[in-house]
Coordinates of C-alpha atoms in Angstrom, one line a residue:
M1 CA -18.4 7.1 -15.7
T2 CA -16.2 4.9 -17.8
F3 CA -13.2 3.5 -16.0
T4 CA -9.9 3.5 -17.8
G5 CA -7.6 2.2 -15.1
N6 CA -5.8 3.5 -12.0
R7 CA -3.0 5.2 -13.9
I8 CA -4.8 7.9 -15.8
R9 CA -1.9 10.4 -16.2
T10 CA 1.6 9.4 -17.3
S11 CA 4.4 10.1 -15.0
R12 CA 5.5 13.1 -17.1
E13 CA 1.9 14.4 -17.1
L14 CA 1.7 14.0 -13.3
A15 CA 4.9 16.1 -12.8
G16 CA 3.3 19.0 -14.6
W17 CA -0.1 18.5 -12.9
H18 CA 1.5 18.5 -9.4
A19 CA 3.4 21.7 -10.1
G20 CA 0.0 23.5 -9.8
A21 CA -0.7 22.1 -6.3
D22 CA -1.6 24.4 -3.3
A23 CA 1.2 25.2 -0.9
E24 CA 0.7 23.5 2.5
A25 CA 2.4 23.4 5.9
A26 CA 3.1 20.0 7.5
L27 CA 0.6 19.3 10.3
D28 CA 2.0 17.6 13.4
P29 CA 5.5 17.4 11.9
D30 CA 6.8 15.4 14.9
L31 CA 4.3 12.6 14.5
A32 CA 6.2 9.5 13.5
I33 CA 4.9 7.6 10.5
V34 CA 5.4 4.2 9.0
D35 CA 4.3 4.2 5.3
T36 CA 3.1 0.6 5.1
H37 CA 2.6 0.4 1.3
H38 CA 4.6 1.9 -1.5
H39 CA 6.2 0.7 -4.8
L40 CA 9.3 1.6 -6.9
Y41 CA 9.2 0.7 -10.6
G42 CA 10.3 1.7 -14.1
D43 CA 12.9 4.1 -15.4
V44 CA 12.7 7.6 -16.8
A45 CA 12.0 6.3 -20.3
D46 CA 8.9 4.4 -19.1
T47 CA 5.4 5.9 -19.4
H48 CA 4.8 5.1 -15.8
H49 CA 7.5 5.1 -13.2
Y50 CA 8.3 5.9 -9.6
L51 CA 12.0 6.1 -8.9
L52 CA 14.1 6.2 -5.8
A53 CA 14.8 9.9 -6.3
Q54 CA 11.1 10.6 -6.4
L55 CA 10.5 8.6 -3.3
N56 CA 13.3 10.4 -1.5
A57 CA 11.9 13.8 -2.4
D58 CA 8.5 12.7 -1.0
L59 CA 10.1 11.4 2.2
D60 CA 12.0 14.6 2.7
A61 CA 9.0 16.9 2.1
G62 CA 8.2 17.6 5.7
H63 CA 6.5 14.7 7.4
R64 CA 8.4 12.4 9.8
I65 CA 8.5 9.1 7.9
A66 CA 10.3 6.7 10.3
G67 CA 10.2 3.8 7.9
T68 CA 8.5 2.2 4.9
V69 CA 7.2 -1.1 3.8
Y70 CA 7.9 -2.0 0.2
V71 CA 5.2 -4.0 -1.5
E72 CA 5.6 -5.8 -4.8
A73 CA 4.0 -4.4 -7.9
Y74 CA 4.2 -4.3 -11.7
H75 CA 6.9 -7.0 -11.9
A76 CA 9.6 -4.4 -11.1
G77 CA 13.0 -5.9 -11.4
W78 CA 11.9 -9.4 -12.0
H79 CA 14.4 -11.7 -13.7
T80 CA 13.6 -12.4 -17.3
D81 CA 14.9 -15.9 -17.4
G82 CA 15.3 -18.9 -15.1
P83 CA 12.4 -20.8 -13.4
P84 CA 9.3 -18.7 -13.6
E85 CA 8.4 -19.3 -10.0
L86 CA 11.7 -17.7 -8.9
R87 CA 11.8 -14.7 -11.2
S88 CA 10.1 -12.4 -8.6
T89 CA 13.2 -12.7 -6.5
G90 CA 14.7 -10.0 -8.8
E91 CA 12.4 -7.4 -7.3
I92 CA 13.6 -8.1 -3.8
E93 CA 17.2 -8.1 -4.9
R94 CA 16.7 -4.7 -6.6
I95 CA 15.1 -3.0 -3.6
V96 CA 17.7 -4.4 -1.2
R97 CA 20.5 -3.2 -3.5
L98 CA 19.0 0.3 -3.8
T99 CA 18.5 0.7 -0.1
S100 CA 21.6 -1.1 1.3
H101 CA 23.4 0.8 4.0
A102 CA 26.7 -0.5 2.9
S103 CA 26.1 0.6 -0.7
C104 CA 25.1 4.2 -0.1
G105 CA 26.9 6.3 -2.6
L106 CA 29.1 3.4 -3.7
A107 CA 27.2 0.6 -5.4
E108 CA 25.6 2.8 -8.0
P109 CA 26.9 5.8 -9.9
A110 CA 26.3 9.2 -8.4
A111 CA 23.6 11.6 -9.6
P112 CA 22.1 12.1 -12.1
N113 CA 21.2 8.4 -11.9
P114 CA 17.7 8.5 -10.4
E115 CA 18.1 5.0 -8.9
S116 CA 21.3 5.7 -6.9
P117 CA 21.1 4.9 -3.1
T118 CA 20.8 7.9 -0.8
S119 CA 20.9 8.8 2.8
N120 CA 17.2 7.7 3.2
A121 CA 18.3 4.0 2.7
H122 CA 18.0 3.3 6.4
R123 CA 14.3 4.0 6.5
I124 CA 13.1 2.7 3.0
A125 CA 11.9 -0.9 2.8
I126 CA 12.7 -1.8 6.4
G127 CA 10.0 -4.4 5.7
I128 CA 9.4 -6.1 2.4
V129 CA 6.2 -7.8 1.1
S130 CA 7.2 -9.9 -2.0
H131 CA 5.2 -11.6 -4.7
V132 CA 4.8 -15.4 -4.4
D133 CA 2.5 -17.4 -6.7
L134 CA 0.6 -19.4 -4.1
S135 CA -1.5 -21.1 -6.8
S136 CA 1.6 -22.6 -8.4
E137 CA 1.8 -26.4 -8.9
H138 CA 5.4 -26.2 -7.7
S139 CA 6.4 -26.3 -4.1
I140 CA 6.7 -22.8 -2.7
V141 CA 9.3 -23.9 -0.1
P142 CA 12.3 -23.2 -2.4
V143 CA 10.6 -20.0 -3.6
I144 CA 10.2 -18.6 0.0
D145 CA 13.7 -19.7 0.9
A146 CA 15.0 -17.8 -2.1
H147 CA 13.0 -14.7 -1.1
L148 CA 14.2 -14.9 2.5
H149 CA 17.8 -15.1 1.2
A150 CA 17.3 -12.2 -1.2
A151 CA 15.6 -10.0 1.4
Q152 CA 18.6 -10.2 3.9
G153 CA 16.3 -10.2 6.9
R154 CA 13.7 -7.8 5.7
L155 CA 11.0 -10.1 4.3
R156 CA 7.8 -9.8 6.4
G157 CA 5.1 -11.1 4.2
V158 CA 4.0 -12.1 0.7
R159 CA 1.3 -10.9 -1.7
Q160 CA -0.5 -12.4 -4.6
Q161 CA -3.1 -10.0 -5.8
A162 CA -6.6 -11.5 -5.9
T163 CA -8.6 -8.6 -7.3
W164 CA -11.2 -9.9 -9.7
E165 CA -14.2 -8.2 -11.2
G166 CA -16.3 -9.5 -14.1
G167 CA -17.1 -6.2 -15.8
N168 CA -15.1 -3.3 -17.2
V169 CA -13.2 -2.7 -13.9
G170 CA -11.7 -6.2 -14.2
K171 CA -10.3 -5.5 -17.6
F172 CA -7.7 -3.2 -16.2
I173 CA -6.3 -5.6 -13.6
T174 CA -2.7 -6.5 -14.3
S175 CA -2.2 -10.3 -14.3
T176 CA -5.9 -11.1 -13.7
P177 CA -6.2 -13.9 -11.2
M178 CA -8.7 -16.7 -11.2
P179 CA -12.2 -15.6 -9.9
S180 CA -11.9 -17.3 -6.5
L181 CA -8.2 -17.4 -5.9
L182 CA -8.3 -17.3 -2.1
G183 CA -10.5 -20.4 -2.0
D184 CA -8.5 -22.4 -4.6
R185 CA -7.3 -25.8 -3.2
R186 CA -3.7 -25.4 -4.5
F187 CA -3.5 -21.8 -3.3
R188 CA -4.6 -22.8 0.2
A189 CA -2.2 -25.8 0.3
N190 CA 0.7 -23.4 -0.4
Y191 CA -0.7 -20.6 1.8
A192 CA -0.6 -23.0 4.8
R193 CA 3.2 -23.0 4.5
L194 CA 3.4 -19.3 5.4
Q195 CA 2.9 -20.2 9.1
E196 CA 6.1 -22.2 9.2
Y197 CA 8.0 -19.1 8.1
G198 CA 6.2 -16.7 10.3
L199 CA 5.1 -14.6 7.3
S200 CA 1.9 -12.6 6.9
F201 CA -0.2 -12.4 3.8
D202 CA -1.3 -9.1 2.1
A203 CA -4.8 -9.6 0.7
T204 CA -5.7 -7.3 -2.1
V205 CA -9.3 -7.7 -3.1
F206 CA -12.4 -5.6 -4.1
H207 CA -15.3 -5.1 -1.6
T208 CA -17.2 -7.8 -3.5
Q209 CA -14.6 -10.4 -2.4
L210 CA -14.3 -9.6 1.3
S211 CA -16.2 -12.8 2.2
D212 CA -13.3 -14.7 0.6
V213 CA -10.9 -13.0 3.0
A214 CA -13.1 -14.0 5.9
S215 CA -13.1 -17.6 4.8
L216 CA -9.3 -17.6 4.4
A217 CA -8.8 -16.1 7.9
D218 CA -11.2 -18.7 9.4
A219 CA -9.4 -21.6 7.7
F220 CA -5.9 -20.4 8.8
P221 CA -6.4 -18.5 12.1
D222 CA -2.7 -18.5 12.9
I223 CA -1.5 -16.8 9.7
P224 CA -1.8 -13.0 9.9
I225 CA -3.6 -11.3 7.1
V226 CA -3.2 -7.6 6.2
L227 CA -6.1 -6.3 4.1
D228 CA -4.8 -3.8 1.6
H229 CA -6.5 -0.6 0.6
M230 CA -9.4 -1.1 3.0
G231 CA -10.9 -3.8 0.8
I232 CA -11.3 -1.4 -2.2
P233 CA -14.9 -0.3 -2.2
I234 CA -15.4 0.2 -6.0
G235 CA -16.9 3.6 -7.0
V236 CA -16.9 3.5 -10.8
E237 CA -18.9 2.1 -13.6
N238 CA -22.2 0.6 -12.4
Y239 CA -21.0 0.8 -8.8
A240 CA -21.1 4.6 -9.0
S241 CA -24.9 4.7 -9.3
Q242 CA -25.1 2.3 -6.3
R243 CA -22.7 4.2 -4.1
E244 CA -24.9 4.0 -1.0
Q245 CA -25.4 0.2 -1.3
V246 CA -21.7 -0.4 -2.0
V247 CA -20.7 1.6 1.1
K248 CA -23.3 -0.2 3.2
H249 CA -22.0 -3.6 2.0
W250 CA -18.4 -2.6 2.5
R251 CA -19.0 -1.3 6.0
G252 CA -20.8 -4.4 7.1
A253 CA -18.1 -6.7 5.5
L254 CA -15.4 -4.8 7.4
R255 CA -17.2 -5.4 10.7
E256 CA -17.4 -9.1 9.9
L257 CA -13.7 -9.2 9.1
A258 CA -12.9 -7.4 12.3
L259 CA -14.3 -10.4 14.2
R260 CA -11.2 -12.3 13.0
P261 CA -8.3 -11.3 15.2
N262 CA -5.7 -12.4 12.6
I263 CA -6.8 -9.6 10.2
S264 CA -5.3 -6.1 10.3
L265 CA -6.3 -3.3 8.0
K266 CA -4.4 -0.9 5.8
I267 CA -6.2 2.4 5.4
G268 CA -5.3 4.0 2.1
G269 CA -5.6 3.5 -1.6
L270 CA -8.3 6.2 -1.5
G271 CA -6.5 8.1 -4.2
M272 CA -7.0 5.3 -6.8
P273 CA -9.5 6.3 -9.5
V274 CA -11.3 3.0 -9.0
L275 CA -12.7 4.3 -5.7
G276 CA -14.6 7.0 -7.6
F277 CA -13.7 10.2 -5.7
R278 CA -12.7 11.8 -9.0
F279 CA -9.9 13.9 -7.8
E280 CA -7.8 12.7 -10.7
A281 CA -10.2 14.6 -13.0
R282 CA -9.5 18.0 -11.5
A283 CA -7.4 20.7 -13.1
R284 CA -5.1 20.6 -10.1
P285 CA -4.4 18.1 -7.3
A286 CA -6.6 18.1 -4.2
N287 CA -5.4 19.8 -1.1
S288 CA -5.4 18.0 2.3
S289 CA -8.6 19.7 3.5
E290 CA -10.5 18.5 0.4
L291 CA -9.1 15.0 0.8
A292 CA -9.9 14.8 4.5
E293 CA -13.5 15.9 3.8
A294 CA -14.0 13.2 1.2
W295 CA -12.0 10.4 2.8
G296 CA -12.7 11.1 6.4
P297 CA -15.9 9.0 6.7
F298 CA -14.2 6.0 5.2
I299 CA -11.2 6.4 7.5
R300 CA -13.4 6.6 10.5
D301 CA -15.4 3.6 9.4
C302 CA -12.2 1.6 9.3
I303 CA -11.0 2.6 12.7
E304 CA -14.4 2.1 14.2
A305 CA -14.6 -1.4 12.9
F306 CA -11.1 -2.6 13.6
G307 CA -9.8 -0.2 16.3
A308 CA -6.7 1.8 16.1
G309 CA -4.6 -1.1 17.3
R310 CA -5.3 -3.1 14.1
C311 CA -5.3 -0.2 11.6
M312 CA -2.3 1.3 9.8
F313 CA -2.0 4.0 7.2
E314 CA -0.4 3.6 3.7
S315 CA 0.5 6.0 1.0
N316 CA 0.0 3.5 -1.9
F317 CA 2.4 5.7 -3.9
P318 CA 2.8 6.3 -6.6
V319 CA -0.7 5.0 -7.5
D320 CA -2.5 7.5 -5.3
R321 CA -0.4 10.3 -6.8
Q322 CA -3.2 10.4 -9.5
S323 CA -5.2 12.3 -6.9
C324 CA -2.8 14.2 -4.6
S325 CA 0.8 14.7 -3.5
Y326 CA 2.5 12.5 -0.9
F327 CA 2.7 15.5 1.3
S328 CA -1.0 16.4 1.1
L329 CA -2.0 12.7 1.6
W330 CA -0.4 12.5 5.0
N331 CA -1.8 15.9 6.0
A332 CA -5.2 14.6 5.1
Y333 CA -4.8 11.5 7.3
K334 CA -3.7 13.8 10.2
I335 CA -6.8 16.0 9.8
A336 CA -9.1 13.0 9.6
T337 CA -7.7 11.6 12.9
R338 CA -7.7 14.8 15.0
E339 CA -10.4 13.4 17.3
L340 CA -8.3 10.3 18.2
S341 CA -6.2 10.1 21.4
S342 CA -2.5 10.5 21.1
A343 CA -2.1 6.8 21.8
E344 CA -4.6 5.9 19.0
R345 CA -2.8 8.2 16.6
A346 CA 0.5 6.6 17.4
D347 CA -1.1 3.2 16.6
V348 CA -2.6 4.1 13.2
F349 CA 0.5 6.1 12.1
G350 CA 3.1 3.6 13.1
R351 CA 2.8 1.3 16.1
T352 CA 0.3 -1.1 14.5
A353 CA 2.6 -1.4 11.5
A354 CA 5.7 -1.9 13.6
R355 CA 4.0 -4.7 15.5
V356 CA 2.2 -6.5 12.6
Y357 CA 5.2 -6.3 10.2
R358 CA 7.8 -6.7 13.1
L359 CA 9.7 -3.6 12.1
P360 CA 12.9 -2.3 13.7
V361 CA 11.4 1.1 14.6
L362 CA 9.4 0.1 17.6
D363 CA 11.1 2.5 20.0
S364 CA 8.8 4.4 22.4
S365 CA 10.6 7.6 21.6
S366 CA 9.6 7.2 18.0
W367 CA 5.9 7.6 18.7
S368 CA 5.9 10.8 20.8
S369 CA 4.1 13.7 19.1
R370 CA 2.2 16.9 19.8
R371 CA -1.5 16.6 19.9
G372 CA -3.5 18.8 17.6
A373 CA -2.6 20.4 14.3
G374 CA 0.7 22.1 14.8
C375 CA 2.5 23.3 11.7
S376 CA 6.0 23.0 10.4
E377 CA 7.9 26.0 9.0
R378 CA 8.5 23.8 5.9
Q379 CA 5.9 24.1 3.2
R380 CA 5.2 22.0 0.2
H381 CA 4.0 23.3 -3.2

């Protein structure tokens, strides 16, 4: 099938599409969750956007979201002038402003402004992963210092997307990097500075690039790496006809990466069209049972390779909204992990994230939950 990018439907189209979703009850509503990967960008006039009001509605839908990690994307809020290497600080300043406790209801106009702070500020972006150009010829020291200052104690890591593909898939990558970014001499010289700051690196690559992540981890064993979206096993274009080989390669690469103790794994991104599940092509969003059936083998492969103590779930919203609702996504994750022990579930849904990203939610009472598939009275349509 022809790949046309990960944002098939516009935000307006998605709103109508999701209105036809099945009603579901929240499974295990007491299970504490840290959403380790989401974005906020655009405004109501933009073709694609995900606003604070939309995130708040998702957080309040019925699952127990204890906290979130905000991850840079789409140049949201970047400054449009000043030194290019410092412009990404605008994104941090924006998310901190929107989620500042002190500014709740005060710093921004009240509704209907969709970007006004709300009562969820205390749990949104308790950790931030910002964009830093590690391939820059400039020193990254003043850049990281500026990011730390802007984040007001919330900066936990940096990301520079490294996804590269030489065919049609690669044509839809925003800000296409050099083919072997993670091995670039200048990139690695700047990457080494992350250890001084105690920051981790979010690695976003395709399955064809997982050996580059292994090489980076070996070269800098004291810098934590968080592999985003499970290493993105591509399932479109010519990769679709080679699905079995792709999955075999991906599964073996994950096991190799798991031998590096400085690598942790984010499980998610499964709703992106590039993975080839084709839920975005349906007349209505997939429900949690359908998602769990399709995604379950991949989720179990991840946990089998890395162990629950090094895996963490992510929503990757709003990108995964092309396949399902935020509510159904977390239900699907819960269904797919029913066979895990309560301790293992606590790890993958929150404890691993709290440890890896050093989040202020690591309270033993936060991770208590009922075992099984209990339901909340609250339902989501």
